[in-house]
XYZ file of C-alpha atoms in Angstrom:
620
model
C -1.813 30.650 -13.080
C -4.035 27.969 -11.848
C -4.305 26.916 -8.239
C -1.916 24.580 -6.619
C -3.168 21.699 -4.812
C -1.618 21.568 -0.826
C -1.467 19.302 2.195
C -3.392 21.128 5.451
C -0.919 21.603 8.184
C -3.890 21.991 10.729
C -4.598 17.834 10.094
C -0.842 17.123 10.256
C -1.546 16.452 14.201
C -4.745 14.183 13.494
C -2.905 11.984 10.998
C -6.528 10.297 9.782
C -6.222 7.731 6.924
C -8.166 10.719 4.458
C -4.920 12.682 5.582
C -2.777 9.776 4.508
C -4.558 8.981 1.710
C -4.090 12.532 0.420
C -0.335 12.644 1.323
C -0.138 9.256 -0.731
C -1.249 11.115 -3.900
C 1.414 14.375 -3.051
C 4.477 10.827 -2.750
C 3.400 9.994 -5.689
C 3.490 12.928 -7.977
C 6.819 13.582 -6.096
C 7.814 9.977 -7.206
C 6.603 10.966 -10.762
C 8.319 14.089 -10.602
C 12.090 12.497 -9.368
C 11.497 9.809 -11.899
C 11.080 12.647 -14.673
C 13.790 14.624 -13.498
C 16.292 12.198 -13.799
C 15.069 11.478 -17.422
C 15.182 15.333 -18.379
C 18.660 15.678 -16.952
C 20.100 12.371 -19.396
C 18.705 14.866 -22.193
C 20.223 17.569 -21.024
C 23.331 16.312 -20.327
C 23.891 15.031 -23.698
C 22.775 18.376 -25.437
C 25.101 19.755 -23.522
C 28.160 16.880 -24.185
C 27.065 17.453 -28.117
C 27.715 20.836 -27.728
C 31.382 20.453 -25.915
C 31.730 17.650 -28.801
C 31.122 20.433 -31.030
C 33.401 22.832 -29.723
C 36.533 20.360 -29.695
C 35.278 19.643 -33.159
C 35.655 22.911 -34.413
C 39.244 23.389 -33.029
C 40.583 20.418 -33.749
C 39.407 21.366 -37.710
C 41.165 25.141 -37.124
C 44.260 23.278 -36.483
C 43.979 20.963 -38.818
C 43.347 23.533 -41.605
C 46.761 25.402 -40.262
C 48.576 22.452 -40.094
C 48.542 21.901 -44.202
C 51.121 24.763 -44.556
C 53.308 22.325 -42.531
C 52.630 18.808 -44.527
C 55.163 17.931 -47.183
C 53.648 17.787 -50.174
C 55.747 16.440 -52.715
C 53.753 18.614 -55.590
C 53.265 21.176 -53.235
C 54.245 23.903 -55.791
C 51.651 26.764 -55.863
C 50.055 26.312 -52.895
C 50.024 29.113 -51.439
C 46.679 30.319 -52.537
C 45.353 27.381 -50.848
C 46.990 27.927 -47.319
C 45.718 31.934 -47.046
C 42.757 30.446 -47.944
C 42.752 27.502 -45.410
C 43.982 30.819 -42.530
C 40.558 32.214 -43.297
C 38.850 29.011 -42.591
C 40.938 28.545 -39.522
C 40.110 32.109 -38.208
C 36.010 31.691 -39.015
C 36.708 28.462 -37.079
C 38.542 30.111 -34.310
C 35.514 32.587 -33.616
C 33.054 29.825 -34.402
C 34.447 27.639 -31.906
C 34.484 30.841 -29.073
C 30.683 31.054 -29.911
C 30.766 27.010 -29.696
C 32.388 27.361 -26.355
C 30.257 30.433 -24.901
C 26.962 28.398 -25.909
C 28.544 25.293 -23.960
C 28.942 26.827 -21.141
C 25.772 28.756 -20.717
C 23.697 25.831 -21.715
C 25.866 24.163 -18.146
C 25.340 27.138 -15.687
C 21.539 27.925 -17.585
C 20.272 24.538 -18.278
C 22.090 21.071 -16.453
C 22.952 23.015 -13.394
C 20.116 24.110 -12.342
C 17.926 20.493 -12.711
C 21.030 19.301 -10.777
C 20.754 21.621 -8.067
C 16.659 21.037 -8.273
C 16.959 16.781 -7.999
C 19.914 17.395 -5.397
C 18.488 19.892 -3.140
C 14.798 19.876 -3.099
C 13.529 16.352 -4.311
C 16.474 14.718 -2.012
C 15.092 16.946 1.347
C 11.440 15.227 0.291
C 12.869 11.864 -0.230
C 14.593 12.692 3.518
C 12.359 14.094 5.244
C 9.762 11.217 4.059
C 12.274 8.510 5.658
C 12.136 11.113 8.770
C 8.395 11.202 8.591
C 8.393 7.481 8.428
C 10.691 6.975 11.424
C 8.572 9.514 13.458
C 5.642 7.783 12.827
C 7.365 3.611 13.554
C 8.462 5.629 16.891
C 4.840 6.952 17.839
C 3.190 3.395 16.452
C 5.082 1.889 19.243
C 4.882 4.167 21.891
C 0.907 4.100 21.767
C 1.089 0.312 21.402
C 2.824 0.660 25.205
C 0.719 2.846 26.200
C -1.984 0.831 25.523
C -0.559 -2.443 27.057
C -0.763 -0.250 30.549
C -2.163 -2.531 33.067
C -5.476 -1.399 34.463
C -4.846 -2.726 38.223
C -2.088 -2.099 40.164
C -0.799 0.758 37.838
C 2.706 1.865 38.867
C 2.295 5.740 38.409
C 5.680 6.286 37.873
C 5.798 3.667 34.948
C 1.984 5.352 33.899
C 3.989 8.730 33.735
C 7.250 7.904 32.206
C 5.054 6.066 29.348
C 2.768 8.881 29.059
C 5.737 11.328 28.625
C 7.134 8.892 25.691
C 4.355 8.693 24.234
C 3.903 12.711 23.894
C 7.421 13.288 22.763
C 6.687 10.911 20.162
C 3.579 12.255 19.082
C 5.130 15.840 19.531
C 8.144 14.495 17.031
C 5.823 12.890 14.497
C 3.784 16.519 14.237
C 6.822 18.317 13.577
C 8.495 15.620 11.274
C 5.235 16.047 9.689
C 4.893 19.588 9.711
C 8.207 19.617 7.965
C 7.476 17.102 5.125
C 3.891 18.609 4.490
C 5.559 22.023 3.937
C 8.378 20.711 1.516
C 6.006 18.529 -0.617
C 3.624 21.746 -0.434
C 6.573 23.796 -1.958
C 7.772 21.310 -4.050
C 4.399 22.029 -6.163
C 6.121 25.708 -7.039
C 9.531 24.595 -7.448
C 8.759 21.822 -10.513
C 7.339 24.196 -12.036
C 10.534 26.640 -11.717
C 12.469 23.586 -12.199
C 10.832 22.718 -15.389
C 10.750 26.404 -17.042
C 13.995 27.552 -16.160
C 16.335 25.311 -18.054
C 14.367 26.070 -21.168
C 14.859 29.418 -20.468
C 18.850 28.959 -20.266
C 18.675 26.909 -23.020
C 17.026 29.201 -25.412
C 19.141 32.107 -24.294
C 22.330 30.401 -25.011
C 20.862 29.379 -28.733
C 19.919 33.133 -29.291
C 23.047 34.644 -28.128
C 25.145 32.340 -30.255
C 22.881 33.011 -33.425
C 22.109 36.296 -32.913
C 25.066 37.986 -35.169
C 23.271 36.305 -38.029
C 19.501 36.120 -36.706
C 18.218 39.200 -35.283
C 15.225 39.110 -36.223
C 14.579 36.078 -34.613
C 15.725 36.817 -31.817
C 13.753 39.694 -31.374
C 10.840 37.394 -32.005
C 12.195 35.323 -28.767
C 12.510 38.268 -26.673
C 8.735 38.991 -25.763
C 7.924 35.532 -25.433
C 11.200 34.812 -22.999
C 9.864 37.928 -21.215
C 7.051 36.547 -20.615
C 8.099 33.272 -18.773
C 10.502 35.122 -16.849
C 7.633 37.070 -15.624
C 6.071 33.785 -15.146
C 8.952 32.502 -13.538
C 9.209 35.618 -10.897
C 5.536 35.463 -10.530
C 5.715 31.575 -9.041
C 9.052 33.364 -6.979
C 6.554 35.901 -5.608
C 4.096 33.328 -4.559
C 6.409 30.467 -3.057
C 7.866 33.244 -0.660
C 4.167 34.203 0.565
C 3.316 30.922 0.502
C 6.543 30.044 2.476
C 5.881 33.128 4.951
C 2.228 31.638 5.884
C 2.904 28.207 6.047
C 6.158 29.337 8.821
C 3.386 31.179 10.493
C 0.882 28.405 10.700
C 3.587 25.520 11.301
C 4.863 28.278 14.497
C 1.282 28.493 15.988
C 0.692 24.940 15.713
C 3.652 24.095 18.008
C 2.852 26.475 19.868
C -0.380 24.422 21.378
C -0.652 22.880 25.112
C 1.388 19.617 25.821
C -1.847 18.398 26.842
C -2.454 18.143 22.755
C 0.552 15.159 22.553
C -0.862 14.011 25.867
C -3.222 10.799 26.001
C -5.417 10.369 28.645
C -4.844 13.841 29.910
C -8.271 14.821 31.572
C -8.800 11.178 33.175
C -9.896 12.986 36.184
C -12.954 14.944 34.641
C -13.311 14.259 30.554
C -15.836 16.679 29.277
C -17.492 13.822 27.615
C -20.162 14.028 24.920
C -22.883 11.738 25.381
C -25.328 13.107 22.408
C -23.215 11.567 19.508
C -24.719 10.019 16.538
C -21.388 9.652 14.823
C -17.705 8.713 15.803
C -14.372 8.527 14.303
C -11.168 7.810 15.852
C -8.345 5.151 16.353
C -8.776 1.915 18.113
C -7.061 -1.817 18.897
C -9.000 -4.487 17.468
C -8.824 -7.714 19.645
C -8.230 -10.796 17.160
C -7.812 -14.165 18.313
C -5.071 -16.007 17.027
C -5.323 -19.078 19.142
C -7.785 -20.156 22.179
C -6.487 -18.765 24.641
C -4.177 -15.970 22.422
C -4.941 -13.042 21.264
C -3.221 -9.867 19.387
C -4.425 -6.468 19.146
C -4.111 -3.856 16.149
C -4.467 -0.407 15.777
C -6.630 0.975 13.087
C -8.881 4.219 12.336
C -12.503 3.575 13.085
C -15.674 5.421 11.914
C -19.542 5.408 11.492
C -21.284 5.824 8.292
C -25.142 5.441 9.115
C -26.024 2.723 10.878
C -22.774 0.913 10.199
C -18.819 0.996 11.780
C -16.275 1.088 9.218
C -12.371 0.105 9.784
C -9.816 2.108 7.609
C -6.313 0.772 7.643
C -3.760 3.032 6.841
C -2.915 3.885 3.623
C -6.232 2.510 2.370
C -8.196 4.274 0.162
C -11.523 3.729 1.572
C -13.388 2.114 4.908
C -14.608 -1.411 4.568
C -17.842 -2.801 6.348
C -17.131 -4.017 10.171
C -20.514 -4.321 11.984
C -23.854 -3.362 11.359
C -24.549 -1.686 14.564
C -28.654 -0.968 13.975
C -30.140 -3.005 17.132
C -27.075 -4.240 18.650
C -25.982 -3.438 21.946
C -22.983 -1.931 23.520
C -21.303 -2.934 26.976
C -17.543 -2.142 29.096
C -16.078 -5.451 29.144
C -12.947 -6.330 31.078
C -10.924 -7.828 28.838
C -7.201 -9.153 30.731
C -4.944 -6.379 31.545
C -6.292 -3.753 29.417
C -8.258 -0.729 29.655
C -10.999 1.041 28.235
C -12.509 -2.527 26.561
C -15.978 -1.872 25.076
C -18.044 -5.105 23.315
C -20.371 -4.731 20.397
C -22.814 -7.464 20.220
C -25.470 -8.248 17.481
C -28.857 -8.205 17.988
C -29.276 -11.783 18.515
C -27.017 -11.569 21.230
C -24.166 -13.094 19.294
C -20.524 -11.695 21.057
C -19.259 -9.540 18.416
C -15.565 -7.445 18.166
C -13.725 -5.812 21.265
C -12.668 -2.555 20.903
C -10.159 -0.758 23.458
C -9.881 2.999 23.228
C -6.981 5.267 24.386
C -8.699 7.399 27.059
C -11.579 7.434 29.481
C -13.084 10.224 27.227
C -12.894 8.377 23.820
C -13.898 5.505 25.767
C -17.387 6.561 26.912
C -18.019 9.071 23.683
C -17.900 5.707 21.695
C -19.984 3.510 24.231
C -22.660 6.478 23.676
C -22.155 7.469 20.523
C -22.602 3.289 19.468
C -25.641 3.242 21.817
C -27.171 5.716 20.253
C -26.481 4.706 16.797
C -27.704 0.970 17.632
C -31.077 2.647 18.705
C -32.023 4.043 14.484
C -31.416 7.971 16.174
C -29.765 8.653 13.085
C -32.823 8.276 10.966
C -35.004 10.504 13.364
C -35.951 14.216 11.989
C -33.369 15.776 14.971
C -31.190 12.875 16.125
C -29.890 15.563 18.630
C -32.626 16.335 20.424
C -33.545 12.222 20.490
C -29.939 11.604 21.460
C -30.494 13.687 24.409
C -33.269 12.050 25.418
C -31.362 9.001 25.589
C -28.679 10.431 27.679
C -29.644 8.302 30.809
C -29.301 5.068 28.733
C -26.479 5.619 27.263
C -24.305 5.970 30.668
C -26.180 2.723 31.444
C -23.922 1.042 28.934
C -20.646 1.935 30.493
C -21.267 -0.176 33.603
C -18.908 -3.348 32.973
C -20.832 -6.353 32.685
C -17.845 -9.283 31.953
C -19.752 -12.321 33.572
C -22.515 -11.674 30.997
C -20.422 -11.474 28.239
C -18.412 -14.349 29.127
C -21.368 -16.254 29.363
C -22.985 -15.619 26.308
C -19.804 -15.993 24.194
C -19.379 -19.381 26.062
C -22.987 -20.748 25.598
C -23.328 -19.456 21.638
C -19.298 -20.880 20.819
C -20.366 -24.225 19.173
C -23.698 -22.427 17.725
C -21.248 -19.671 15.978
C -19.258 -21.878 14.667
C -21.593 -24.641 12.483
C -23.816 -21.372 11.800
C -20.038 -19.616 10.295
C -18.884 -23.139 8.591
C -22.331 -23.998 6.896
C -22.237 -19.861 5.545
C -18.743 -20.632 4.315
C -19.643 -24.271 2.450
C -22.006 -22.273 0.026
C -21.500 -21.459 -3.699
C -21.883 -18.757 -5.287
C -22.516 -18.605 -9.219
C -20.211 -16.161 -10.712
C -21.538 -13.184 -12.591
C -21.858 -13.981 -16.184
C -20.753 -11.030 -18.772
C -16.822 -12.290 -19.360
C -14.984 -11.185 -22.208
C -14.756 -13.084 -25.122
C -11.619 -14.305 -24.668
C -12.135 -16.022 -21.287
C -15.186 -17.983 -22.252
C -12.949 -20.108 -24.130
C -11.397 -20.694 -20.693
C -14.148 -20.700 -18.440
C -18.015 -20.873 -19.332
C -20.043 -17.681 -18.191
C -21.670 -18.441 -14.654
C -19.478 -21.113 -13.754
C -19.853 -22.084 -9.848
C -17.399 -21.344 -7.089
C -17.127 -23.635 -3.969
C -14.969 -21.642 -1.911
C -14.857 -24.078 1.363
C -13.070 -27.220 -0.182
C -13.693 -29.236 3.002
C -15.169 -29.085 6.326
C -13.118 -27.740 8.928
C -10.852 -30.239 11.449
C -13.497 -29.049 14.382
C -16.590 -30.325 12.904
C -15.288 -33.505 11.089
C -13.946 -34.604 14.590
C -17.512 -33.877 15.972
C -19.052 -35.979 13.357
C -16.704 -38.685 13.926
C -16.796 -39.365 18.121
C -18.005 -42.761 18.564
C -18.187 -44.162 14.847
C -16.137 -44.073 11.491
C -17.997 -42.440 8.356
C -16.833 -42.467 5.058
C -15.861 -38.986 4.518
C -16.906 -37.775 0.836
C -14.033 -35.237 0.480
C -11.402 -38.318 0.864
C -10.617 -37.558 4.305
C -8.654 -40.028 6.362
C -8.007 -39.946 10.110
C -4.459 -42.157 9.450
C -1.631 -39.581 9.973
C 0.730 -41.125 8.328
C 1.411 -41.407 4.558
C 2.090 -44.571 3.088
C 3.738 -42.174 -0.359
C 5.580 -39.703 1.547
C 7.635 -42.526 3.603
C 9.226 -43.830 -0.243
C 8.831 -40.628 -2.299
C 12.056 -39.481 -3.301
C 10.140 -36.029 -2.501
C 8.388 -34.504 0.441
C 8.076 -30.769 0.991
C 5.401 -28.869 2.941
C 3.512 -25.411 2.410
C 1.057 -23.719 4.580
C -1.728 -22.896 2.041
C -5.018 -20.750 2.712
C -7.802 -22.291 -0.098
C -9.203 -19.516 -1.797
C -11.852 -21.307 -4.400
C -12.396 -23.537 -7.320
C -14.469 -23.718 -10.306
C -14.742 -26.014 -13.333
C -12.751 -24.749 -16.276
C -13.082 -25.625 -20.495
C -9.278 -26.079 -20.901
C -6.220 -27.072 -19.849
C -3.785 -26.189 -22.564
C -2.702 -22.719 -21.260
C -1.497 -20.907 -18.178
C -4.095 -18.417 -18.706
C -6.743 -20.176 -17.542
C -5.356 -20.509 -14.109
C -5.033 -16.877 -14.170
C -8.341 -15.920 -15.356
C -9.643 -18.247 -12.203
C -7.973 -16.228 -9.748
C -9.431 -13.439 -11.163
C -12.749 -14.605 -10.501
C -12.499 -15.848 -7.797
C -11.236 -12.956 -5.807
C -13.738 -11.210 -7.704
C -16.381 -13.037 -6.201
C -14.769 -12.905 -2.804
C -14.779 -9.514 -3.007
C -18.533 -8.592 -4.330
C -20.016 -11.013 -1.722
C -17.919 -9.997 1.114
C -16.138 -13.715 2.004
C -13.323 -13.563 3.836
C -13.092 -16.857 5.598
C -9.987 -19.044 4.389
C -9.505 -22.933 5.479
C -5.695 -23.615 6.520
C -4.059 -26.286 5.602
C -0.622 -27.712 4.914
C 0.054 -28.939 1.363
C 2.107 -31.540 1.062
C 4.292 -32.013 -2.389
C 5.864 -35.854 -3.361
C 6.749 -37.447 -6.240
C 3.178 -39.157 -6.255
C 0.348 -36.721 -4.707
C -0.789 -33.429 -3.461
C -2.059 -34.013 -0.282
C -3.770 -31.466 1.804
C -3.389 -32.288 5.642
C -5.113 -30.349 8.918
C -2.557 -28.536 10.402
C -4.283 -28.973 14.072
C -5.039 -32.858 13.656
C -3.365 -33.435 10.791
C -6.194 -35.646 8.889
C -5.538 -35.512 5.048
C -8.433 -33.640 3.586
C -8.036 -34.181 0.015
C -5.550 -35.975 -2.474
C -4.653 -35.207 -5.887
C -2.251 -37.406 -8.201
C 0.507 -35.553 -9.459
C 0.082 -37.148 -12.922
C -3.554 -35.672 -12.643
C -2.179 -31.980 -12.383
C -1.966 -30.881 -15.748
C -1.411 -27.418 -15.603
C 0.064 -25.037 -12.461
C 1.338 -21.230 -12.097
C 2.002 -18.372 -10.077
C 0.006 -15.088 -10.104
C 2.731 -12.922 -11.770
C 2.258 -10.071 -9.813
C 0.719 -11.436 -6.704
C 3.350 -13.614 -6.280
C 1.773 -15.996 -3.185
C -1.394 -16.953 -5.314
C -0.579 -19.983 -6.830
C -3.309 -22.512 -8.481
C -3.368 -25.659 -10.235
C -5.838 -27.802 -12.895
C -6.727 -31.030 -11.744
C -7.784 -33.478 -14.967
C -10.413 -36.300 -13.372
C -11.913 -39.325 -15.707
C -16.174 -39.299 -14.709
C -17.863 -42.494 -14.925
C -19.174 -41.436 -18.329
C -15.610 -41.919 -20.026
C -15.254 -38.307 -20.513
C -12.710 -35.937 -18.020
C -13.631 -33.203 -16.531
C -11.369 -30.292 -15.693
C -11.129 -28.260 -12.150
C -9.209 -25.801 -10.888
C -8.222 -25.001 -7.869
C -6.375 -21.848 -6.274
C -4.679 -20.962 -3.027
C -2.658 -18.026 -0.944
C 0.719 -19.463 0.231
C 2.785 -18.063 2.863
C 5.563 -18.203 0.531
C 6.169 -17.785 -3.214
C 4.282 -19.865 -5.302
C 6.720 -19.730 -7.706
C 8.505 -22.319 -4.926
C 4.931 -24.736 -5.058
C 4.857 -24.506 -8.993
C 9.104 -25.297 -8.632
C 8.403 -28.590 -6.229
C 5.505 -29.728 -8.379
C 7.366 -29.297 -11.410
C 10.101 -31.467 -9.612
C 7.664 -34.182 -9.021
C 6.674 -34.723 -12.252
C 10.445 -35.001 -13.511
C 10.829 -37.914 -10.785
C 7.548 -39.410 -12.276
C 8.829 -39.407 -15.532
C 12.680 -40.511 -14.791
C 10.500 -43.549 -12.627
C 8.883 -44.181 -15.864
C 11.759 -44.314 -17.794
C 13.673 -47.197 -15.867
């Protein structure tokens, strides 16, 4: 039998994104495998109401052939020949419909009941014990997220301990939750196979014993070949129980580990700390600025590859690019009320991301392990030895140095963000090699401009003192002369993703065949920057407006807009073809595509709604 593929209780504890990643694939066969069972039970079911539909059948024809001796014929003479004939029937009926009912009810106990018992008992505890996985780990997401919003000075230790003690019985919770639902999805890779195999078996029991008066031959042609997938059968038995009796084992000695395990933070005092690191992996808050002066924070699983830190969310398949960290440098920063705040700057000295760790330990271990990384010791012949070497330098970075950081992100603000905003105002030629099909839509290498306009914080800067004419149709009046008589006004928060010129306008598909391109190019050329705006939706325009100083940035007529749709499966893209007359009496065609914060499917319905004004207008 070949080897069956099992979730590691020993990483149940770590809970890494690889760990989640492979527990994603085990949920989904066990998806698969409910999904299935459900459809094999229908079948079942209604082999098994045939065969009860056979049975009353049969009897109801025995009676009916005895009830002809009791009809009143009116040239009934002589037939009496006919009724002892018709009592034969009846009896060969009788014992046809006791094999009829003997082959009904095995195929219930053999065949239904046991898929029933299999979908009831063992694929509902996995479907439970995922939701109680699930809780466990909401419970310890939030109990490390107060943990880490500990205040660094004026701790209150009994607040530091009562925390600390939440946050281990949470952790302790989510390892046995997940002890629990590794073991069942583990043993739920022996019982399908059971599951599957001993219906049939049932089945094909019940169909032998009811022909086997008439068919013994071929029954004795079943009889090895049943024999042999009961052996099967009690094989897989053997194996689940050993199986059973070493993961019980293995889940006992796990819990059976120090509470300092569930503890974080636990050797503050004196961390054995590892200063020789050339590579890292573990979970830490991101700072991201949301404002300026706000700022959230969010957990996810960080690791270095090389020269370069990779983030992981969870449930991702694989790490994405963060920071190149060859040549930068690594300093303790102090960052509000929060502890353990590291800084990874570029080598030009630009401020980069702030990292916060959960303990003194992982705290320094990444300082050094980043230091050392930064320096190329990866690339030596024994970065060991080198990394040793460096040991002195490396517990120079943990010294906190927050004036100097504060200064350089203050004197290189303005600098960042021109040198971020003229990046972002490039295009990028798509890749040409399209399918057939979509060169009739959009011509092989087409451009995409993925910054539509400039951002509200340079136009103002280009505007103190003096008015320019603004080339994107930019106006600094906030008010709209359209929106004060349109019978229409509704608003959208829209994130501009890119636009390119297309061939046609005639089909939805084109729209969709943009978005794929453009996301594509996003993607392969690693943009991620997105202008904000609000898009505004009358009877007459499409106006895109600042949300900060709310200058109109660009206007479309509505009668221009020939052609708009939803993503049908990414339901907050949403994009739009824009028909413009050129000086040369021809019209040229553009489309253009955004990420709402709602359904698009509400854009494309108030767009739709415009144009039906437009046209009742036209119409009076």
């Amino acid at each position: 039998m070949p080897a069956v593929d099992k979730l590691l209780l020993e990483e149940a504890l770590q809970d890494s994104p690889q760990t989640r990643s492979l527990l994603s694939v085990f949920e989904e066969d066990a998806g698969t495998l409910t999904d299935y069972t459900n459809q094999l039970l229908q079948a079942m079911q209604r082999v098994y109401g045939a065969q009860n539909e056979m049975c009353l059948a049969t009897q109801q024809l025995s009676k009916q052939l005895l009830a002809y001796e009791k009809q009143n014929f009116a040239l009934g003479k002589g037939d009496e020949e006919v009724i002892s004939t018709l009592h034969y029937f009846s009896k060969v009926m009788d014992e046809l419909n006791g094999l009829h009912t003997e082959l009904a009810k095995q195929l219930a106990d053999t065949m239904v009941l046991p898929v029933i018992q299999f979908r009831e008992k063992d694929l509902t505890e996995v479907s439970t014990l995922k939701d109680l996985f699930g809780l466990a780990s909401t419970e310890h997401d939030l109990s490390m997220a107060k943990y880490s919003r500990l205040p660094k000075k004026k701790e209150n230790e009994r607040v530091k301990t009562e925390v600390g003690k939440e946050v281990a019985s949470a952790r302790r919770k989510q390892h046995l939750s997940s002890l629990q639902y590794y073991c069942a999805l583990n043993a739920l890779q022996y019982r399908k196979r059971m599951a599957m195999m001993e219906p049939l078996i049932g089945f094909a029991h019940g169909q032998i014993n009811f022909f086997k008066r008439g068919a013994e031959m071929f029954s004795k042609s079943m009889d090895g070949f049943l024999s042999s997938v009961t052996g099967m059968v009690q094989s897989i038995q053997v194996e689940l129980e050993a199986e059973a009796d070493k993961m019980r084992v293995s889940q006992q000695e796990l819990l059976s580990v120090d509470e300092s395990v569930y503890t974080p933070d636990s050797d503050v005092a004196t961390p054995q700390i590892n200063r020789n690191l050339i590579q890292k992996a573990g979970y830490l808050n991101l700072r991201n600025k949301t404002g300026l002066v706000t700022t959230t924070w969010e957990r996810l699983y960080f690791f270095t590859q090389g020269g370069n830190l990779m983030c992981q969310p969870r449930g991702a398949v694989a790490g994405g690019l963060i920071q190149d960290l060859d040549n930068c440098s690594v300093m303790a920063v102090d960052c509000e009320d929060r502890r353990y705040c590291f800084q990874i700057s570029t080598p030009s000295g630009k401020p980069g991301i702030i990292l916060q760790a959960e303990s003194r330990k992982e705290y320094e271990e990444w300082i050094c392990a980043v230091n050392n990384i930064s320096r190329q010791i990866y690339l030596t012949d024994n970065p060991e030895a080198v990394a040793i070497k460096l040991n002195q330098t490396a517990l120079q970075a943990v010294t906190p140095i927050t004036s100097f950081g504060k200064k350089q992100e203050s004197s290189c603000s303005s600098q960042n963000m021109k040198n971020s905003d003229t990046e972002n105002d490039k295009t990028i030629p798509q890749a040409a090699g399209s399918a057939p099909d979509t060169e009739e839509l959009i011509a092989p290498g087409t451009p995409i401009q993925f910054d539509i306009v400039l951002p509200a914080s340079e136009f103002l800067d280009q505007n103190r003192g003096s008015r320019r004419t603004n080339p994107f149709g930019e106006t600094e009046d906030a008010s709209f002369p359209e929106a004060e008589d349109s019978l229409l006004q509704q608003m959208f928060i829209v994130r501009f993703l890119g636009s390119m010129a297309v061939k046609t306008d005639h089909t939805t598909e084109v729209i969709y065949e943009a978005m794929r391109q453009v996301l594509a190019a996003r993607a392969i050329h690693n943009i991620f920057r997105m202008t904000e705006s609000h898009l505004m939706v009358t009877s007459q325009t499409l106006r895109l407006i600042d949300p900060q100083t709310q200058v109109s940035r660009a206007c479309f007529e509505l009668t221009s807009v020939t052609q708009f749709a939803a993503h049908q499966e990414n339901k907050r893209l949403v994009g739009f073809v824009i028909r413009v007359p050129e000086s040369t009496g021809e019209e040229s065609l553009s489309t253009y595509i955004f990420e709402s914060n709602s359904e698009g499917e509400k854009i494309c319905y108030a767009i739709n709604l415009g144009k039906e004004i437009i046209e009742v207008q036209k119409a009076h």
